[in-house]
């Protein structure tokens, strides 16, 4: 039995990361629990809702080493920075006889514990102006260190692989593409979740974080165009309303645009809402919209794909690589093209249902999840051949 450890050291507000880890652990547990034993190391003060999220798929180990602003956490960080070695984490992993440490932003000196690190995307190569000089320098340094010192690097798309190779061409042999799959439990629910607190009637749904590259503005401009034609569509947005790179100036700009153009009845900002509600909103929407200029591998697309929901997508490479069957593509700078797609879907919404029955969706999801788990197991087998 191979013991694989994960350090849950990032803020829980990073919902994309939380869901990614949950989906990966679920897939491993479902299809390879006889070969891989999962240990999830979490902060000592992690809320119970997250323990509940993971406990069926991993052995949960609480530790202050990754609990921010504790003394062990500080010692760990100082040791890594100045000595390039973290004795506290080393002892922790050795105590539980971990063979591989995965997706943890951690590099291990020596060969006794193999390391797999995940780089979601290389956005800063395409949109450096969205980053400060300090942030860019940090991203470059971290990625360089992981790529140099990890036994295996995982990226979520061939598009991201192309970016990595453009900067680190000599390291392609240690990189694996691992397409993640979202597990929307809503497919298993017999009773729908009540979303009347959020909306009445038809709506489009845009469940993205409020970073500038997510391109919410083009959707609001399309809504304005439709309103000029006399069509009052409704768009719900959800996600953490925080863009640290612009010190939230971008978020305020979006709010102001909606107010200045009298779109407050057409656009709703729900903020951060429970994940189960996100899935229900996806399921009942006319269509989901992802207008992003850049993605690593969109969880919004994966969730919509798993649920069988129509989705309106910017025509970027990675969206086309994800290839959802119910997709409508548009130029992310063209509000008229987007408005036309939205108009057609809105006017024909009453005729639209999920294209597949629930049973077929579950079969499709199971097949995709097995491929996800098998691809991860193949990476483990390469690192630890029997």
XYZ file of N, CA and C in Angstrom, residues 123-360:
714
model
N -0.879 31.967 -16.025
C -1.565 33.194 -16.413
C -0.611 34.385 -16.523
N 0.373 34.432 -15.634
C 1.262 35.587 -15.598
C 2.100 35.727 -16.867
N 2.247 34.633 -17.633
C 2.964 34.729 -18.902
C 2.155 35.485 -19.946
N 0.844 35.417 -19.846
C -0.038 36.034 -20.829
C -0.553 37.403 -20.397
N -0.734 37.582 -19.095
C -1.285 38.838 -18.576
C -0.429 39.386 -17.434
N 0.851 39.682 -17.728
C 1.739 40.169 -16.661
C 1.294 41.493 -16.063
N 0.538 42.274 -16.821
C 0.106 43.577 -16.317
C -0.904 43.468 -15.171
N -1.491 42.280 -15.001
C -2.430 42.075 -13.900
C -1.707 41.803 -12.576
N -0.386 41.695 -12.634
C 0.411 41.349 -11.464
C 1.370 42.490 -11.139
N 1.677 42.641 -9.867
C 2.729 43.579 -9.482
C 4.081 42.913 -9.745
N 5.124 43.732 -9.766
C 6.465 43.199 -9.990
C 6.819 42.163 -8.917
N 6.440 42.435 -7.678
C 6.728 41.532 -6.565
C 5.998 40.207 -6.741
N 4.725 40.262 -7.156
C 3.946 39.044 -7.354
C 4.510 38.202 -8.499
N 4.896 38.870 -9.584
C 5.478 38.160 -10.723
C 6.775 37.460 -10.331
N 7.597 38.165 -9.590
C 8.875 37.609 -9.155
C 8.666 36.374 -8.286
N 7.662 36.449 -7.389
C 7.365 35.326 -6.507
C 6.866 34.123 -7.293
N 5.945 34.348 -8.250
C 5.410 33.244 -9.053
C 6.519 32.560 -9.835
N 7.378 33.363 -10.475
C 8.485 32.793 -11.244
C 9.407 31.973 -10.345
N 9.716 32.506 -9.172
C 10.644 31.815 -8.267
C 10.056 30.494 -7.777
N 8.771 30.521 -7.365
C 8.135 29.310 -6.875
C 8.049 28.243 -7.956
N 7.599 28.635 -9.150
C 7.461 27.663 -10.226
C 8.818 27.082 -10.622
N 9.822 27.928 -10.669
C 11.159 27.448 -11.018
C 11.654 26.430 -9.999
N 11.418 26.722 -8.713
C 11.849 25.816 -7.655
C 11.096 24.492 -7.731
N 9.771 24.545 -7.917
C 8.996 23.311 -7.996
C 9.420 22.461 -9.179
N 9.576 23.111 -10.327
C 9.922 22.372 -11.539
C 11.312 21.754 -11.419
N 12.231 22.473 -10.813
C 13.597 21.978 -10.655
C 13.673 20.836 -9.644
N 12.960 20.954 -8.530
C 13.170 20.050 -7.409
C 12.106 18.974 -7.242
N 10.948 19.109 -7.875
C 9.905 18.089 -7.740
C 10.245 16.860 -8.580
N 9.739 15.727 -8.157
C 9.892 14.517 -8.968
C 8.916 14.508 -10.139
N 7.775 15.146 -9.948
C 6.773 15.217 -11.011
C 6.000 16.517 -10.873
N 5.734 17.160 -11.995
C 4.880 18.345 -12.056
C 3.592 17.955 -12.767
N 2.469 18.349 -12.195
C 1.166 18.110 -12.802
C 0.586 19.433 -13.278
N 0.106 19.457 -14.515
C -0.678 20.584 -15.022
C -2.031 20.052 -15.455
N -3.002 20.944 -15.536
C -4.379 20.495 -15.761
C -4.815 20.478 -17.220
N -3.950 20.950 -18.114
C -4.344 20.994 -19.529
C -3.112 20.937 -20.414
N -3.316 20.554 -21.666
C -2.228 20.596 -22.637
C -1.869 22.040 -22.970
N -2.816 22.932 -22.819
C -2.543 24.350 -23.014
C -1.533 24.843 -21.976
N -1.709 24.419 -20.718
C -0.757 24.779 -19.664
C 0.597 24.105 -19.895
N 0.593 22.876 -20.398
C 1.840 22.189 -20.716
C 2.632 22.978 -21.759
N 1.934 23.479 -22.761
C 2.595 24.283 -23.797
C 3.260 25.518 -23.190
N 2.559 26.151 -22.238
C 3.137 27.328 -21.574
C 4.381 26.937 -20.778
N 4.282 25.847 -20.034
C 5.423 25.423 -19.217
C 6.646 25.140 -20.091
N 6.427 24.427 -21.170
C 7.542 24.055 -22.042
C 8.162 25.279 -22.709
N 7.355 26.313 -22.929
C 7.886 27.529 -23.548
C 8.914 28.218 -22.664
N 8.824 27.988 -21.350
C 9.747 28.609 -20.405
C 10.793 27.615 -19.902
N 10.369 26.350 -19.735
C 11.262 25.318 -19.192
C 11.315 24.123 -20.151
N 11.857 24.306 -21.354
C 11.802 23.236 -22.365
C 12.531 21.962 -21.966
N 13.536 22.066 -21.118
C 14.325 20.890 -20.744
C 13.610 20.000 -19.723
N 12.504 20.498 -19.159
C 11.846 19.773 -18.076
C 10.541 19.103 -18.496
N 10.254 19.053 -19.773
C 8.979 18.494 -20.234
C 8.810 17.046 -19.799
N 9.904 16.302 -19.693
C 9.805 14.871 -19.389
C 9.272 14.594 -17.984
N 9.349 15.582 -17.089
C 8.856 15.352 -15.729
C 7.454 15.938 -15.503
N 6.782 16.315 -16.604
C 5.462 16.949 -16.509
C 4.379 15.990 -16.992
N 3.278 15.923 -16.239
C 2.114 15.123 -16.635
C 0.886 16.008 -16.710
N 0.043 15.769 -17.697
C -1.249 16.454 -17.800
C -2.292 15.607 -17.095
N -2.993 16.228 -16.141
C -4.023 15.529 -15.375
C -5.307 16.340 -15.436
N -6.223 15.932 -16.303
C -7.506 16.621 -16.446
C -8.398 16.274 -15.252
N -8.704 17.271 -14.431
C -9.546 16.954 -13.280
C -11.019 16.920 -13.667
N -11.794 16.230 -12.851
C -13.227 16.038 -13.082
C -13.984 16.473 -11.838
N -15.027 17.281 -12.018
C -15.822 17.759 -10.883
C -16.921 16.757 -10.535
N -17.166 16.614 -9.228
C -18.166 15.678 -8.718
C -19.360 16.450 -8.154
N -20.328 16.789 -8.982
C -21.499 17.504 -8.471
C -22.487 16.552 -7.809
N -22.446 16.481 -6.506
C -23.308 15.543 -5.776
C -24.792 15.769 -6.054
N -25.097 16.935 -6.623
C -26.500 17.275 -6.884
C -27.172 16.247 -7.787
N -26.389 15.552 -8.621
C -26.971 14.542 -9.493
C -27.580 13.389 -8.692
N -27.135 13.247 -7.437
C -27.602 12.132 -6.614
C -28.759 12.528 -5.704
N -29.087 13.818 -5.669
C -30.156 14.275 -4.777
C -31.519 13.957 -5.387
N -32.448 13.494 -4.562
C -33.810 13.250 -5.027
C -34.640 14.524 -4.990
N -34.364 15.399 -4.013
C -35.109 16.639 -3.878
C -34.231 17.831 -4.242
N -34.728 18.767 -5.057
C -33.934 19.952 -5.409
C -33.721 20.854 -4.203
N -32.595 21.559 -4.219
C -32.301 22.540 -3.185
C -33.065 23.822 -3.512
N -33.642 24.431 -2.497
C -34.424 25.651 -2.690
C -33.491 26.825 -2.978
N -33.632 27.458 -4.147
C -32.806 28.619 -4.502
C -33.637 29.900 -4.588
N -34.852 29.851 -4.036
C -35.732 31.024 -4.139
C -35.179 32.236 -3.403
N -34.250 32.019 -2.465
C -33.635 33.150 -1.776
C -32.748 33.960 -2.714
N -32.347 33.347 -3.839
C -31.450 34.015 -4.760
C -32.155 34.612 -5.971
N -33.186 33.944 -6.441
C -33.747 34.346 -7.729
C -35.153 33.780 -7.897
N -35.956 34.497 -8.670
C -37.263 34.021 -9.123
C -37.253 34.094 -10.646
N -37.658 33.032 -11.289
C -37.737 33.047 -12.747
C -36.430 32.646 -13.417
N -36.348 32.933 -14.713
C -35.207 32.524 -15.532
C -33.960 33.352 -15.224
N -32.790 32.756 -15.489
C -31.543 33.487 -15.276
C -30.395 32.765 -15.969
N -29.357 33.538 -16.293
C -28.050 32.988 -16.632
C -27.210 33.001 -15.358
N -26.182 32.147 -15.345
C -25.370 32.051 -14.125
C -23.892 32.153 -14.459
N -23.203 33.029 -13.727
C -21.770 33.258 -13.915
C -21.063 33.036 -12.564
N -20.628 31.808 -12.272
C -20.049 31.505 -10.952
C -18.524 31.563 -10.932
N -17.948 32.726 -11.227
C -16.489 32.879 -11.246
C -16.012 33.836 -10.167
N -14.767 33.657 -9.727
C -14.145 34.638 -8.854
C -14.062 35.984 -9.577
N -13.938 37.053 -8.813
C -13.994 38.388 -9.398
C -12.612 38.963 -9.693
N -11.765 38.156 -10.338
C -10.487 38.656 -10.798
C -10.670 39.270 -12.181
N -9.788 40.180 -12.514
C -9.971 40.956 -13.745
C -10.003 40.072 -14.985
N -9.166 39.042 -15.022
C -9.110 38.212 -16.224
C -10.361 37.357 -16.412
N -11.222 37.290 -15.399
C -12.462 36.511 -15.519
C -13.486 37.193 -16.425
N -13.287 38.495 -16.681
C -14.000 39.161 -17.774
C -15.516 39.274 -17.564
N -15.933 39.564 -16.333
C -17.360 39.769 -16.073
C -17.933 40.909 -16.926
N -17.102 41.904 -17.182
C -17.609 43.127 -17.806
C -18.250 42.860 -19.166
N -17.705 41.937 -19.953
C -18.277 41.690 -21.278
C -19.701 41.156 -21.160
N -19.979 40.402 -20.088
C -21.332 39.888 -19.875
C -22.277 41.037 -19.533
N -21.830 41.952 -18.689
C -22.668 43.087 -18.316
C -22.937 43.975 -19.534
N -21.939 44.118 -20.400
C -22.132 44.899 -21.635
C -23.143 44.212 -22.557
N -23.091 42.880 -22.611
C -24.060 42.147 -23.431
C -25.464 42.306 -22.872
N -25.586 42.285 -21.555
C -26.884 42.502 -20.910
C -27.419 43.883 -21.261
N -26.535 44.867 -21.263
C -26.943 46.230 -21.631
C -27.456 46.271 -23.070
N -26.768 45.567 -23.979
C -27.207 45.532 -25.377
C -28.586 44.892 -25.502
N -28.812 43.835 -24.759
C -30.110 43.164 -24.812
C -31.203 44.052 -24.231
N -30.870 44.783 -23.192
C -31.855 45.680 -22.581
C -32.249 46.780 -23.551
N -31.291 47.266 -24.350
C -31.598 48.289 -25.352
C -32.579 47.755 -26.396
N -32.567 46.440 -26.606
C -33.491 45.811 -27.546
C -34.828 45.464 -26.897
N -34.947 45.757 -25.608
C -36.195 45.477 -24.910
C -36.259 44.113 -24.271
N -35.101 43.420 -24.172
C -35.065 42.091 -23.587
C -34.399 42.171 -22.213
N -35.179 41.984 -21.161
C -34.665 42.073 -19.792
C -34.232 40.694 -19.301
N -32.976 40.363 -19.538
C -32.467 39.082 -19.046
C -31.919 39.269 -17.634
N -31.739 38.159 -16.939
C -31.221 38.181 -15.575
C -29.926 37.380 -15.538
N -28.883 37.962 -14.940
C -27.611 37.276 -14.750
C -27.272 37.253 -13.269
N -27.058 36.054 -12.725
C -26.589 35.912 -11.345
C -25.082 35.682 -11.359
N -24.374 36.379 -10.486
C -22.961 36.110 -10.298
C -22.750 35.628 -8.867
N -21.763 34.753 -8.692
C -21.371 34.363 -7.328
C -19.871 34.175 -7.303
N -19.310 34.167 -6.107
C -17.865 34.045 -5.945
C -17.348 35.116 -5.004
N -16.170 34.876 -4.466
C -15.554 35.819 -3.541
C -15.304 37.143 -4.247
N -15.916 38.206 -3.743
C -15.813 39.520 -4.401
C -14.565 40.245 -3.897
N -13.434 39.723 -4.369
C -12.151 40.244 -3.916
C -11.132 40.034 -5.029
N -10.477 41.104 -5.440
C -9.382 40.998 -6.397
C -8.170 41.659 -5.758
N -7.355 40.843 -5.068
C -6.246 41.396 -4.287
C -5.240 42.120 -5.163
N -5.167 41.733 -6.439
C -4.158 42.342 -7.292
C -4.498 43.781 -7.647
N -5.791 44.107 -7.670
C -6.196 45.489 -7.966
C -6.662 46.214 -6.715
N -6.447 45.574 -5.538
C -6.925 46.130 -4.269
C -8.418 46.432 -4.336
N -9.131 45.526 -5.038
C -10.589 45.551 -5.183
C -11.114 46.700 -6.039
N -10.230 47.431 -6.699
C -10.703 48.476 -7.611
C -11.498 47.876 -8.767
N -11.094 46.676 -9.197
C -11.813 46.012 -10.286
C -13.236 45.662 -9.870
N -13.403 45.145 -8.667
C -14.732 44.793 -8.173
C -15.617 46.027 -8.087
N -15.059 47.120 -7.595
C -15.825 48.361 -7.491
C -16.199 48.884 -8.864
N -15.316 48.722 -9.840
C -15.621 49.145 -11.206
C -16.815 48.374 -11.759
N -16.854 47.073 -11.489
C -17.970 46.259 -11.972
C -19.290 46.699 -11.333
N -19.266 46.916 -10.048
C -20.471 47.396 -9.358
C -20.933 48.731 -9.942
N -19.982 49.611 -10.170
C -20.322 50.951 -10.676
C -20.905 50.865 -12.082
N -20.355 49.967 -12.907
C -20.882 49.811 -14.266
C -22.349 49.388 -14.216
N -22.664 48.435 -13.374
C -24.044 47.958 -13.244
C -24.961 49.081 -12.790
N -24.514 49.858 -11.815
C -25.335 50.963 -11.309
C -25.482 52.082 -12.343
N -24.376 52.465 -12.985
C -24.397 53.584 -13.926
C -25.250 53.304 -15.152
N -25.379 52.027 -15.511
C -26.141 51.673 -16.710
C -27.499 51.060 -16.386
N -27.964 51.313 -15.162
C -29.302 50.891 -14.735
C -29.538 49.386 -14.970
N -28.561 48.600 -14.522
C -28.655 47.141 -14.689
C -28.842 46.411 -13.365
N -29.190 47.143 -12.314
C -29.288 46.520 -10.989
C -30.402 45.475 -10.911
N -31.417 45.603 -11.771
C -32.483 44.591 -11.811
C -32.114 43.409 -12.699
N -31.026 43.565 -13.451
C -30.609 42.519 -14.390
C -29.409 41.710 -13.907
N -28.588 42.322 -13.066
C -27.365 41.666 -12.598
C -27.389 41.593 -11.078
N -27.210 40.404 -10.535
C -27.187 40.214 -9.081
C -25.816 39.715 -8.646
N -25.271 40.328 -7.597
C -24.012 39.905 -6.995
C -24.332 39.107 -5.721
N -24.211 37.801 -5.783
C -24.553 36.959 -4.642
C -23.394 36.794 -3.668
N -22.160 37.066 -4.130
C -21.006 36.857 -3.270
C -20.704 35.376 -3.096
N -20.064 35.054 -1.982
C -19.691 33.668 -1.706
C -20.890 32.930 -1.117
N -21.316 31.854 -1.772
C -22.478 31.093 -1.322
C -22.102 29.623 -1.193
N -22.897 28.820 -0.463
C -22.563 27.396 -0.304
C -22.446 26.678 -1.640
N -21.498 25.732 -1.706
C -21.223 25.033 -2.957
C -22.445 24.265 -3.459
N -23.217 23.689 -2.534
C -24.411 22.958 -2.959
C -25.405 23.885 -3.656
N -25.443 25.145 -3.234
C -26.319 26.120 -3.884
C -25.781 26.499 -5.260
N -24.460 26.584 -5.371
C -23.837 26.840 -6.676
C -24.269 25.775 -7.674
N -24.220 24.520 -7.256
C -24.571 23.421 -8.162
C -26.044 23.456 -8.552
N -26.917 23.798 -7.605
C -28.338 23.896 -7.927
C -28.592 25.048 -8.891
N -27.884 26.158 -8.691
C -28.029 27.301 -9.598
C -27.533 26.951 -10.998
N -26.462 26.172 -11.082
C -26.012 25.693 -12.397
C -27.103 24.850 -13.045
N -27.649 23.948 -12.283
C -28.630 23.000 -12.828
C -29.871 23.707 -13.367
N -30.330 24.748 -12.692
C -31.596 25.375 -13.063
C -31.436 26.598 -13.972
N -30.198 26.987 -14.281
C -29.970 28.155 -15.132
C -30.391 27.885 -16.573
N -30.708 28.955 -17.289
C -30.880 28.845 -18.737
C -29.575 28.326 -19.338
N -28.464 28.899 -18.898
C -27.128 28.446 -19.281
C -26.126 29.058 -18.320
N -25.008 28.406 -18.185
C -23.886 28.958 -17.435
C -23.026 29.767 -18.401
N -22.362 30.794 -17.899
C -21.476 31.609 -18.731
C -20.086 31.622 -18.104
N -19.074 31.355 -18.909
C -17.684 31.581 -18.499
C -17.002 32.410 -19.586
N -16.890 33.731 -19.359
C -16.346 34.627 -20.376
C -14.847 34.868 -20.242
N -14.162 34.058 -19.446
C -12.794 34.322 -19.016
C -11.821 34.484 -20.184
N -10.856 35.380 -19.992
C -9.761 35.530 -20.943
C -8.733 34.419 -20.775
N -8.725 33.807 -19.594
C -7.692 32.810 -19.328
C -8.168 31.838 -18.255
N -7.863 30.546 -18.459
C -8.148 29.507 -17.472
C -7.038 28.467 -17.517
N -6.890 27.745 -16.413
C -5.992 26.594 -16.412
C -6.747 25.345 -16.844
N -7.867 25.111 -16.212
C -8.835 24.047 -16.553
C -10.066 24.400 -15.736
N -11.071 24.917 -16.375
C -12.171 25.579 -15.678
C -13.054 24.604 -14.908
N -13.168 24.820 -13.589
C -14.085 24.001 -12.794
C -15.534 24.302 -13.170
N -15.818 25.542 -13.567
C -17.169 25.887 -14.025
C -17.568 25.037 -15.220
N -16.649 24.869 -16.158
C -16.923 24.033 -17.324
C -17.120 22.581 -16.903
N -16.253 22.090 -16.013
C -16.355 20.698 -15.583
C -17.665 20.427 -14.839
N -18.066 21.355 -13.983
C -19.328 21.187 -13.261
C -20.509 21.177 -14.213
N -20.501 22.091 -15.174
C -21.585 22.143 -16.159
C -21.603 20.887 -17.019
N -20.417 20.408 -17.370
C -20.310 19.186 -18.169
C -20.892 17.997 -17.407
N -20.546 17.894 -16.124
C -21.027 16.775 -15.319
C -22.538 16.818 -15.134
N -23.083 18.025 -14.991
C -24.524 18.190 -14.768
C -25.310 18.125 -16.073
N -24.627 18.332 -17.214
C -25.296 18.304 -18.508
C -25.911 19.626 -18.897
N -25.376 20.720 -18.376
C -25.943 22.051 -18.586
C -25.305 22.752 -19.783
N -26.111 23.472 -20.546
C -25.579 24.314 -21.616
C -24.671 25.377 -21.019
N -23.608 25.735 -21.758
C -22.652 26.712 -21.256
C -22.157 27.603 -22.388
N -22.098 28.891 -22.121
C -21.599 29.881 -23.069
C -20.155 30.179 -22.693
N -19.221 29.958 -23.627
C -17.801 30.018 -23.306
C -17.025 30.958 -24.211
N -16.078 31.672 -23.608
C -15.088 32.370 -24.422
C -14.317 31.324 -25.227
N -13.914 31.692 -26.438
C -13.327 30.696 -27.336
C -11.819 30.541 -27.131
N -11.375 30.537 -25.867
C -9.961 30.341 -25.572
C -9.605 28.866 -25.729
N -8.311 28.594 -25.890
C -7.869 27.236 -26.209
C -8.310 26.208 -25.174
N -8.165 26.551 -23.905
C -8.425 25.542 -22.885
C -9.911 25.190 -22.804
N -10.801 26.164 -23.050
C -12.228 25.856 -23.087
C -12.540 24.867 -24.214
N -11.875 25.043 -25.353
C -12.098 24.124 -26.462
C -11.461 22.765 -26.189
N -10.372 22.762 -25.421
C -9.776 21.492 -25.011
C -10.707 20.727 -24.070
N -11.411 21.449 -23.198
C -12.357 20.789 -22.282
C -13.548 20.212 -23.032
N -13.962 20.869 -24.105
C -14.899 20.307 -25.081
C -16.223 19.816 -24.490
N -16.951 20.671 -23.739
C -18.276 20.253 -23.268
C -19.232 20.138 -24.455
N -20.143 19.174 -24.395
C -21.007 18.903 -25.551
C -22.049 19.985 -25.775
N -22.451 20.689 -24.710
C -23.520 21.693 -24.828
C -22.957 23.112 -24.807
N -21.901 23.362 -25.582
C -21.192 24.653 -25.498
C -21.517 25.566 -26.674
N -21.509 26.876 -26.375
C -21.662 27.933 -27.380
C -20.487 28.891 -27.182
N -19.649 29.048 -28.208
C -18.412 29.814 -28.060
C -18.559 31.224 -28.630
N -17.837 32.178 -28.018
C -17.840 33.553 -28.509
C -16.484 34.194 -28.272
N -16.196 35.222 -29.045
C -15.000 36.038 -28.854
C -15.163 36.827 -27.555
N -14.249 36.676 -26.589
C -14.439 37.322 -25.278
C -14.339 38.843 -25.292
N -14.084 39.417 -26.460
C -14.098 40.882 -26.577
C -15.335 41.385 -27.321
N -16.216 40.470 -27.752
C -17.331 40.832 -28.630
C -18.665 40.747 -27.885
N -19.141 41.881 -27.415
C -20.394 41.912 -26.649
C -21.599 41.587 -27.520
N -21.533 41.933 -28.801
C -22.665 41.686 -29.703
C -22.831 40.197 -29.970
N -21.719 39.517 -30.198
C -21.776 38.066 -30.417
C -22.312 37.362 -29.173
N -21.830 37.773 -28.006
C -22.313 37.175 -26.761
C -23.795 37.467 -26.562
N -24.205 38.718 -26.802
C -25.614 39.089 -26.637
C -26.513 38.256 -27.548
N -26.052 37.980 -28.753
C -26.842 37.189 -29.703
C -27.050 35.760 -29.192
N -25.999 35.152 -28.645
C -26.116 33.806 -28.096
C -27.061 33.803 -26.896
N -26.892 34.788 -26.018
C -27.750 34.873 -24.834
C -29.212 35.072 -25.230
N -29.455 35.899 -26.214
C -30.828 36.157 -26.662
C -31.483 34.872 -27.165
N -30.761 34.128 -27.988
C -31.315 32.908 -28.559
C -31.643 31.889 -27.461
N -30.724 31.715 -26.518
C -30.951 30.758 -25.440
C -32.086 31.215 -24.516
N -32.143 32.509 -24.251
C -33.180 33.058 -23.364
C -34.574 32.850 -23.955
N -34.711 33.128 -25.247
C -36.018 33.034 -25.887
C -36.472 31.589 -26.081
N -35.515 30.657 -26.071
C -35.866 29.242 -26.259
C -35.694 28.421 -24.983
N -35.580 29.113 -23.855
C -35.282 28.426 -22.589
C -36.354 27.425 -22.209
N -37.598 27.721 -22.504
C -38.679 26.832 -22.084
C -38.645 25.490 -22.805
N -37.920 25.454 -23.935
C -37.846 24.212 -24.702
C -36.619 23.381 -24.337
N -35.776 23.923 -23.446
C -34.499 23.287 -23.154
C -34.553 22.481 -21.860
N -33.986 21.287 -21.920
C -33.809 20.442 -20.744
C -32.405 19.864 -20.804
N -31.998 19.180 -19.747
C -30.719 18.478 -19.819
C -30.781 17.497 -20.987
N -29.719 17.499 -21.795
C -29.750 16.676 -22.997
C -29.692 15.185 -22.684
N -29.167 14.845 -21.532
C -29.073 13.429 -21.169
C -29.899 13.155 -19.929
N -30.385 11.969 -19.811
C -31.070 11.576 -18.582
C -30.070 11.499 -17.436
N -30.590 11.589 -16.226
C -29.749 11.544 -15.036
C -28.876 10.288 -15.021
N -29.454 9.139 -15.390
C -28.700 7.892 -15.355
C -27.508 7.936 -16.301
N -27.699 8.512 -17.497
C -26.609 8.589 -18.467
C -25.542 9.579 -18.008
